[in-house]
mmCIF file of C-alpha atoms in Angstrom:
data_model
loop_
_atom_site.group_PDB
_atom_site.id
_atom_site.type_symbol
_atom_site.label_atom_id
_atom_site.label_comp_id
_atom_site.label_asym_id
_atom_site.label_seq_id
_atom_site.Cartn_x
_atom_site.Cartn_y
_atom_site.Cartn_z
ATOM 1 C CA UNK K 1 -120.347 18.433 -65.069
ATOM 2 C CA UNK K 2 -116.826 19.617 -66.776
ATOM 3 C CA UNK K 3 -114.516 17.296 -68.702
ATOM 4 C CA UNK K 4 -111.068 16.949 -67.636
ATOM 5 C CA UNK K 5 -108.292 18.478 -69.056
ATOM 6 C CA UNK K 6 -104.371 17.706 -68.848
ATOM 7 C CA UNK K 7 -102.794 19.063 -65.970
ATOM 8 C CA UNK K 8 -100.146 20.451 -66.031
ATOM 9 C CA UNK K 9 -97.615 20.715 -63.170
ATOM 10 C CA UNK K 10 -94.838 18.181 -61.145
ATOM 11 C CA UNK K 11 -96.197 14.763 -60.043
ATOM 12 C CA UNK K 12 -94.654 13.543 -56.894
ATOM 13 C CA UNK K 13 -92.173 11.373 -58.719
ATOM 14 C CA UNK K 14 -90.637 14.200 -60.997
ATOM 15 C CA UNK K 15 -90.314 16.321 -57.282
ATOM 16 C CA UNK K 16 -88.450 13.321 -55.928
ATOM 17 C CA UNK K 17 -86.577 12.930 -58.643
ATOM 18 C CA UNK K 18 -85.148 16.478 -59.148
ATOM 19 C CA UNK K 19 -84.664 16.096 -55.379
ATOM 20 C CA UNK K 20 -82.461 13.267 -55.689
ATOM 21 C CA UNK K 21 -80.577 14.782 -58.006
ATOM 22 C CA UNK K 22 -79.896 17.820 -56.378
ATOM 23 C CA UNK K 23 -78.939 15.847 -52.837
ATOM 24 C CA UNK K 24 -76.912 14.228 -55.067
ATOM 25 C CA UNK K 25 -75.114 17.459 -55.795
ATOM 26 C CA UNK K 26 -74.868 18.347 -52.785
ATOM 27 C CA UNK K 27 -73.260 15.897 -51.254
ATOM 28 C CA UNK K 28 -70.931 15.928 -53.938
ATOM 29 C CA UNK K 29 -70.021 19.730 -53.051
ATOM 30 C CA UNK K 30 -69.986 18.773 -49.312
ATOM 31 C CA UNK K 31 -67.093 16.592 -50.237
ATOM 32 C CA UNK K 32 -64.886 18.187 -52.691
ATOM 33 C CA UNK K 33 -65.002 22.287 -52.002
ATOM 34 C CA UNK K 34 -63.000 21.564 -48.378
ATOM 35 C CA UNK K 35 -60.502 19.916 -50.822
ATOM 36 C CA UNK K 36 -60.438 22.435 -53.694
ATOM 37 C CA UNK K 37 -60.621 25.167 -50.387
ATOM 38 C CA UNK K 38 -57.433 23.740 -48.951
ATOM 39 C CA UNK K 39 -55.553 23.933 -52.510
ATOM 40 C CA UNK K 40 -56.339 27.353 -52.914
ATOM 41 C CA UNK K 41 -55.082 28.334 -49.507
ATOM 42 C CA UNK K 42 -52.437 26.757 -49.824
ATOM 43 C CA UNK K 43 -51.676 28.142 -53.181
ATOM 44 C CA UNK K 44 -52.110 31.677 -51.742
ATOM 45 C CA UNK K 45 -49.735 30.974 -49.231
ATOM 46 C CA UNK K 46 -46.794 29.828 -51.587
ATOM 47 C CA UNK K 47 -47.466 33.426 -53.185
ATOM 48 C CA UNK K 48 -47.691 35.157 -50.429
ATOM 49 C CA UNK K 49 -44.053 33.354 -49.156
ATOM 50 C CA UNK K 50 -42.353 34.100 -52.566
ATOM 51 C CA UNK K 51 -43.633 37.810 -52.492
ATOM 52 C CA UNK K 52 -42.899 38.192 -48.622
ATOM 53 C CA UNK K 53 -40.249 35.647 -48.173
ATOM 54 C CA UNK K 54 -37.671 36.045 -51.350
ATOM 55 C CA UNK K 55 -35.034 37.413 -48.611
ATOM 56 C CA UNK K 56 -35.113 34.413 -45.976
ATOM 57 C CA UNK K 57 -33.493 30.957 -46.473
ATOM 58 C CA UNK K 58 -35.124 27.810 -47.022
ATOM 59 C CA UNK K 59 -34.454 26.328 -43.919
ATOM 60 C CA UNK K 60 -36.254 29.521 -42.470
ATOM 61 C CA UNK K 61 -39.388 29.105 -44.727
ATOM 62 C CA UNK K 62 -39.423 25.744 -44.109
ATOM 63 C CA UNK K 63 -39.680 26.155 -40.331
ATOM 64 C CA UNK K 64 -42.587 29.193 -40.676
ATOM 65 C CA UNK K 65 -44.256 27.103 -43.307
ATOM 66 C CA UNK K 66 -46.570 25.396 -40.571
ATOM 67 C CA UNK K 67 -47.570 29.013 -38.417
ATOM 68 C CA UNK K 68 -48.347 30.336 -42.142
ATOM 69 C CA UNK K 69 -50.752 27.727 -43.136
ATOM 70 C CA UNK K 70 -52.323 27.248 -39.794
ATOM 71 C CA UNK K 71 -52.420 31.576 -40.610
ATOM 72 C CA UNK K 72 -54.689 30.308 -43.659
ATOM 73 C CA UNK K 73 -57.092 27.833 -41.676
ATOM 74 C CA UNK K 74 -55.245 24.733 -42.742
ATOM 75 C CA UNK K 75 -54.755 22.093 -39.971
ATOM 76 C CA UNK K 76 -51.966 19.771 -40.422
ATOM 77 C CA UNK K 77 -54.576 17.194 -41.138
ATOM 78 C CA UNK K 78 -55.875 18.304 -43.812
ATOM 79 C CA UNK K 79 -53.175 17.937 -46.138
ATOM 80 C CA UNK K 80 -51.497 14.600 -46.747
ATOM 81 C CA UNK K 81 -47.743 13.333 -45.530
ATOM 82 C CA UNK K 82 -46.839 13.613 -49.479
ATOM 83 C CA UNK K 83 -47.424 17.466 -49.436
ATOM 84 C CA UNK K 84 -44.813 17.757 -47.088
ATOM 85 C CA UNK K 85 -42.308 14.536 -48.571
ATOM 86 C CA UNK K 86 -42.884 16.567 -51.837
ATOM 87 C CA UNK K 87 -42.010 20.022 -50.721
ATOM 88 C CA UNK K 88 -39.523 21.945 -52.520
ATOM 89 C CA UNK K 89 -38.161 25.450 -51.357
ATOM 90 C CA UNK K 90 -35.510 26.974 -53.525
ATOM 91 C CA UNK K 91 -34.315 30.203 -52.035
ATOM 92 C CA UNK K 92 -30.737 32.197 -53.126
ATOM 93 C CA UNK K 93 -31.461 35.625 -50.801
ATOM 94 C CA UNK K 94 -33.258 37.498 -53.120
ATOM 95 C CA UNK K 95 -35.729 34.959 -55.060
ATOM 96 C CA UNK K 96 -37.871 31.992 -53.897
ATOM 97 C CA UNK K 97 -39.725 29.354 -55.844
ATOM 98 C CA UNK K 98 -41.835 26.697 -53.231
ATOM 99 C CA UNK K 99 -43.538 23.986 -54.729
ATOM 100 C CA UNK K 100 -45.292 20.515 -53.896
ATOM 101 C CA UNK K 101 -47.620 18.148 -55.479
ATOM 102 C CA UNK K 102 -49.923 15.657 -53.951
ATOM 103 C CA UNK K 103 -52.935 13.229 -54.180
ATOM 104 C CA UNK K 104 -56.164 13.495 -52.749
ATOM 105 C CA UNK K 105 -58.668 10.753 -52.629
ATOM 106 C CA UNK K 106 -62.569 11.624 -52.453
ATOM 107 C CA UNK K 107 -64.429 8.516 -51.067
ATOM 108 C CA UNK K 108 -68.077 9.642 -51.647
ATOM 109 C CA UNK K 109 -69.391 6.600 -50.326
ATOM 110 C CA UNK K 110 -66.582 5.771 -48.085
ATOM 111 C CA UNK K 111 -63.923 4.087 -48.725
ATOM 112 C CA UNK K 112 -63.115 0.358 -49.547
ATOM 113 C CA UNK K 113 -62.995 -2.377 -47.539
ATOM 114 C CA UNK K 114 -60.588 -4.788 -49.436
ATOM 115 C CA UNK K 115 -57.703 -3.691 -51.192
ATOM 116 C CA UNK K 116 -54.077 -5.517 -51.169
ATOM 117 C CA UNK K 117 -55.225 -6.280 -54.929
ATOM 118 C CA UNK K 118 -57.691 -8.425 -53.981
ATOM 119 C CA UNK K 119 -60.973 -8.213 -56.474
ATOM 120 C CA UNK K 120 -63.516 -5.695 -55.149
ATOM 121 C CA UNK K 121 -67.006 -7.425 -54.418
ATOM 122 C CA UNK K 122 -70.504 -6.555 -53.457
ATOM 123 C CA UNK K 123 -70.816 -2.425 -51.889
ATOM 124 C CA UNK K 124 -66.870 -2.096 -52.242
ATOM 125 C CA UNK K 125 -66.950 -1.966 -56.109
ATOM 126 C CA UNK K 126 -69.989 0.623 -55.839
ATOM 127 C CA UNK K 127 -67.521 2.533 -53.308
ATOM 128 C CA UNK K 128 -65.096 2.286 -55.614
ATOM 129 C CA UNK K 129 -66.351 3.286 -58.686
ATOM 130 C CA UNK K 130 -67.403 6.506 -56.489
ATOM 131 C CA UNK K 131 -64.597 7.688 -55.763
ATOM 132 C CA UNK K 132 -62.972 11.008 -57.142
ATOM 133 C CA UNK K 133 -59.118 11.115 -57.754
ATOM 134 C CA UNK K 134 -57.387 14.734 -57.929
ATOM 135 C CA UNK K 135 -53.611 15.870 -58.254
ATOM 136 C CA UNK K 136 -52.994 19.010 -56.949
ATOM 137 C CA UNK K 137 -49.245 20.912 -57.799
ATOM 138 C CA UNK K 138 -49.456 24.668 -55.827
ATOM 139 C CA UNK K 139 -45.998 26.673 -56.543
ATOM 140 C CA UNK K 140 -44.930 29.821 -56.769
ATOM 141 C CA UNK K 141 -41.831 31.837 -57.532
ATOM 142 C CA UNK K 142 -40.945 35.085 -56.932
ATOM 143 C CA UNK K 143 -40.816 37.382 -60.094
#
């Protein structure tokens, strides 16, 4: 009969570990690329209406603004009403600068219960604590 030697190789608990951690990551990604997505599109559409646009009022931007997002898969929904309260469109005939800034709020365990400044207890602290803040500022001007 053979003596043992050390094996070598993952136990089940270093498997489920490395498996939690990579759920973990992606669940993460499941929740913030459609936000980062949406800032980018957005961002190429502010170029793309300061290279296309430098010749049209801001008035007249303002009212294609919604056909050229929806143009780069961006429901209304998916950005917030301060995108649109923060909008700025500067146009003289032959240049344009558009720019906005907003606040997105990634609740990666959902979001809290309380709030009104009451203390957070139990789960809603944990939900809290979870959560991933981002400012996003898109603009462009034309050259």
């Amino acid at each position: 009969m053979g003596t043992m030697r050390g094996q070598a190789g993952f136990s089940l608990i270093k498997l489920l570990f490395w498996l939690a951690v990579l759920a973990a990551g992606v669940w993460t990604g499941d929740k913030v690329i459609p936000v980062y997505n949406t800032y980018w599109n957005v961002q190429d559409a502010f170029k793309g209406i300061s290279r296309d646009m430098a010749s049209n009022s801001a008035q007249e931007i303002r009212e294609r603004l919604p056909d050229i997002l929806h143009v780069k898969y961006i429901a209304p929904s998916d950005l917030p009403a301060a995108f649109y309260k923060n909008l700025d469109i500067q146009a003289d005939g032959s240049h344009v600068a558009i720019s906005s800034h907003y606040h997105v709020t990634v609740w990666l365990l959902g979001p809290v219960a309380g709030g009104n400044g009451a203390p957070l207890s139990g789960m809603d602290r944990l939900r809290d604590r979870a959560r991933l803040d981002f400012d996003f500022h898109p603009h462009a001007a034309t050259p």
